[in-house]
Amino acid sequence: MTNYGEVLHELRVGKQMTLAKTAGDIVSASFLARFEKGETNISLEHFTRILQRLNVSPLEFFALANHFSAQVFDDLFTQITEQATIDLTCNSAVVGQYVSLLAKKLCHY
């Protein structure tokens, strides 16, 4: 089972954020430290607000937590592009929007 607190810790440290700055007015710094160590659970509301403070989307967080690498996104991007080229009946505007979204996500990795 993935320790989400450990993943959050890695993100926080990688962004050079202190416990106190990350916790802010959401939770106490000591509570956040216990969550990062896997000693306690956190509410979805608090977790979401902390991710926002770190400027990390839930999608990005869970991709990292589940060890999805940029290669996974790159492979998906390639598959979508190939499918759009092959399938002449697909809605190219929708596919284009989806490809653009994936490309933006790749820039974060």
PDB file of C-alpha atoms in Angstrom:
ATOM      1  CA  MET A   1       0.000   0.000   0.000  1.00  0.00           C
ATOM      2  CA  THR A   2       1.282   3.446  -0.919  1.00  0.00           C
ATOM      3  CA  ASN A   3       2.182   5.804   1.902  1.00  0.00           C
ATOM      4  CA  TYR A   4       0.637   9.019   0.607  1.00  0.00           C
ATOM      5  CA  GLY A   5       2.232  10.979   3.419  1.00  0.00           C
ATOM      6  CA  GLU A   6       5.673   9.914   2.230  1.00  0.00           C
ATOM      7  CA  VAL A   7       4.852  11.018  -1.319  1.00  0.00           C
ATOM      8  CA  LEU A   8       3.589  14.348   0.015  1.00  0.00           C
ATOM      9  CA  HIS A   9       6.820  14.715   2.000  1.00  0.00           C
ATOM     10  CA  GLU A  10       8.917  14.145  -1.128  1.00  0.00           C
ATOM     11  CA  LEU A  11       6.889  16.725  -3.049  1.00  0.00           C
ATOM     12  CA  ARG A  12       7.064  19.258  -0.226  1.00  0.00           C
ATOM     13  CA  VAL A  13      10.823  18.900   0.207  1.00  0.00           C
ATOM     14  CA  GLY A  14      11.324  18.979  -3.559  1.00  0.00           C
ATOM     15  CA  LYS A  15       9.501  22.298  -3.665  1.00  0.00           C
ATOM     16  CA  GLN A  16      11.585  23.552  -0.731  1.00  0.00           C
ATOM     17  CA  MET A  17       8.527  24.144   1.440  1.00  0.00           C
ATOM     18  CA  THR A  18       8.749  23.888   5.220  1.00  0.00           C
ATOM     19  CA  LEU A  19       6.229  21.962   7.272  1.00  0.00           C
ATOM     20  CA  ALA A  20       4.972  25.213   8.797  1.00  0.00           C
ATOM     21  CA  LYS A  21       4.567  26.983   5.444  1.00  0.00           C
ATOM     22  CA  THR A  22       2.833  23.984   3.886  1.00  0.00           C
ATOM     23  CA  ALA A  23       0.533  23.402   6.836  1.00  0.00           C
ATOM     24  CA  GLY A  24      -0.234  27.117   7.202  1.00  0.00           C
ATOM     25  CA  ASP A  25      -3.794  27.560   8.434  1.00  0.00           C
ATOM     26  CA  ILE A  26      -4.911  24.154   7.148  1.00  0.00           C
ATOM     27  CA  VAL A  27      -3.465  21.818   9.803  1.00  0.00           C
ATOM     28  CA  SER A  28      -0.730  22.109  12.399  1.00  0.00           C
ATOM     29  CA  ALA A  29       2.866  21.485  11.331  1.00  0.00           C
ATOM     30  CA  SER A  30       3.084  18.611  13.817  1.00  0.00           C
ATOM     31  CA  PHE A  31      -0.052  17.005  12.372  1.00  0.00           C
ATOM     32  CA  LEU A  32       1.368  17.297   8.855  1.00  0.00           C
ATOM     33  CA  ALA A  33       4.622  15.718  10.046  1.00  0.00           C
ATOM     34  CA  ARG A  34       2.690  12.791  11.541  1.00  0.00           C
ATOM     35  CA  PHE A  35       0.773  12.364   8.278  1.00  0.00           C
ATOM     36  CA  GLU A  36       3.997  12.375   6.283  1.00  0.00           C
ATOM     37  CA  LYS A  37       5.366   9.652   8.575  1.00  0.00           C
ATOM     38  CA  GLY A  38       2.222   7.543   8.126  1.00  0.00           C
ATOM     39  CA  GLU A  39       1.203   7.926  11.766  1.00  0.00           C
ATOM     40  CA  THR A  40      -2.201   9.489  11.091  1.00  0.00           C
ATOM     41  CA  ASN A  41      -4.757   9.986   8.339  1.00  0.00           C
ATOM     42  CA  ILE A  42      -5.840  13.306   6.876  1.00  0.00           C
ATOM     43  CA  SER A  43      -9.242  14.468   5.689  1.00  0.00           C
ATOM     44  CA  LEU A  44      -9.818  14.803   1.973  1.00  0.00           C
ATOM     45  CA  GLU A  45     -10.538  18.501   2.396  1.00  0.00           C
ATOM     46  CA  HIS A  46      -7.243  19.157   4.188  1.00  0.00           C
ATOM     47  CA  PHE A  47      -5.309  16.954   1.777  1.00  0.00           C
ATOM     48  CA  THR A  48      -6.756  18.788  -1.239  1.00  0.00           C
ATOM     49  CA  ARG A  49      -5.956  22.187   0.244  1.00  0.00           C
ATOM     50  CA  ILE A  50      -2.367  21.123   0.952  1.00  0.00           C
ATOM     51  CA  LEU A  51      -1.976  19.888  -2.627  1.00  0.00           C
ATOM     52  CA  GLN A  52      -3.257  23.272  -3.839  1.00  0.00           C
ATOM     53  CA  ARG A  53      -0.723  25.028  -1.640  1.00  0.00           C
ATOM     54  CA  LEU A  54       2.019  22.898  -3.196  1.00  0.00           C
ATOM     55  CA  ASN A  55       0.600  23.647  -6.664  1.00  0.00           C
ATOM     56  CA  VAL A  56       0.117  19.935  -7.374  1.00  0.00           C
ATOM     57  CA  SER A  57      -3.078  18.596  -8.913  1.00  0.00           C
ATOM     58  CA  PRO A  58      -4.641  15.414  -7.519  1.00  0.00           C
ATOM     59  CA  LEU A  59      -3.921  13.764 -10.890  1.00  0.00           C
ATOM     60  CA  GLU A  60      -0.238  14.631 -10.644  1.00  0.00           C
ATOM     61  CA  PHE A  61      -0.070  13.486  -7.027  1.00  0.00           C
ATOM     62  CA  PHE A  62      -1.637  10.099  -7.657  1.00  0.00           C
ATOM     63  CA  ALA A  63       0.425   9.596 -10.802  1.00  0.00           C
ATOM     64  CA  LEU A  64       3.560  10.101  -8.704  1.00  0.00           C
ATOM     65  CA  ALA A  65       2.207   7.999  -5.852  1.00  0.00           C
ATOM     66  CA  ASN A  66       1.570   5.138  -8.244  1.00  0.00           C
ATOM     67  CA  HIS A  67       5.004   5.469  -9.847  1.00  0.00           C
ATOM     68  CA  PHE A  68       3.749   6.712 -13.197  1.00  0.00           C
ATOM     69  CA  SER A  69       6.698   8.263 -14.924  1.00  0.00           C
ATOM     70  CA  ALA A  70       6.876  10.737 -17.760  1.00  0.00           C
ATOM     71  CA  GLN A  71       7.376   7.686 -19.979  1.00  0.00           C
ATOM     72  CA  VAL A  72       3.841   6.515 -19.176  1.00  0.00           C
ATOM     73  CA  PHE A  73       2.441   9.875 -20.265  1.00  0.00           C
ATOM     74  CA  ASP A  74       4.710   9.890 -23.325  1.00  0.00           C
ATOM     75  CA  ASP A  75       3.511   6.428 -24.355  1.00  0.00           C
ATOM     76  CA  LEU A  76      -0.117   7.477 -23.923  1.00  0.00           C
ATOM     77  CA  PHE A  77       0.518  10.656 -25.906  1.00  0.00           C
ATOM     78  CA  THR A  78       2.031   8.591 -28.735  1.00  0.00           C
ATOM     79  CA  GLN A  79      -0.873   6.140 -28.750  1.00  0.00           C
ATOM     80  CA  ILE A  80      -3.448   8.931 -28.920  1.00  0.00           C
ATOM     81  CA  THR A  81      -1.566  10.677 -31.704  1.00  0.00           C
ATOM     82  CA  GLU A  82      -1.291   7.444 -33.694  1.00  0.00           C
ATOM     83  CA  GLN A  83      -4.980   6.663 -33.183  1.00  0.00           C
ATOM     84  CA  ALA A  84      -5.999  10.147 -34.299  1.00  0.00           C
ATOM     85  CA  THR A  85      -3.971   9.669 -37.469  1.00  0.00           C
ATOM     86  CA  ILE A  86      -5.432   6.225 -38.199  1.00  0.00           C
ATOM     87  CA  ASP A  87      -9.063   6.850 -37.278  1.00  0.00           C
ATOM     88  CA  LEU A  88     -10.346   9.372 -39.784  1.00  0.00           C
ATOM     89  CA  THR A  89     -13.823   9.313 -38.232  1.00  0.00           C
ATOM     90  CA  CYS A  90     -12.770  10.557 -34.805  1.00  0.00           C
ATOM     91  CA  ASN A  91     -13.494  14.104 -33.719  1.00  0.00           C
ATOM     92  CA  SER A  92     -10.117  15.744 -34.266  1.00  0.00           C
ATOM     93  CA  ALA A  93     -10.990  18.773 -32.102  1.00  0.00           C
ATOM     94  CA  VAL A  94     -11.608  16.588 -29.055  1.00  0.00           C
ATOM     95  CA  VAL A  95      -8.491  14.523 -29.699  1.00  0.00           C
ATOM     96  CA  GLY A  96      -6.485  17.729 -30.170  1.00  0.00           C
ATOM     97  CA  GLN A  97      -7.681  19.091 -26.828  1.00  0.00           C
ATOM     98  CA  TYR A  98      -6.815  15.828 -25.099  1.00  0.00           C
ATOM     99  CA  VAL A  99      -3.357  15.707 -26.678  1.00  0.00           C
ATOM    100  CA  SER A 100      -2.748  19.323 -25.638  1.00  0.00           C
ATOM    101  CA  LEU A 101      -3.731  18.508 -22.063  1.00  0.00           C
ATOM    102  CA  LEU A 102      -1.350  15.552 -21.962  1.00  0.00           C
ATOM    103  CA  ALA A 103       1.439  17.655 -23.455  1.00  0.00           C
ATOM    104  CA  LYS A 104       0.986  20.242 -20.690  1.00  0.00           C
ATOM    105  CA  LYS A 105       1.154  17.476 -18.073  1.00  0.00           C
ATOM    106  CA  LEU A 106       4.383  16.209 -19.611  1.00  0.00           C
ATOM    107  CA  CYS A 107       5.947  19.620 -19.105  1.00  0.00           C
ATOM    108  CA  HIS A 108       5.549  19.145 -15.333  1.00  0.00           C
ATOM    109  CA  TYR A 109       7.779  16.020 -15.351  1.00  0.00           C
TER     110      TYR A 109
END
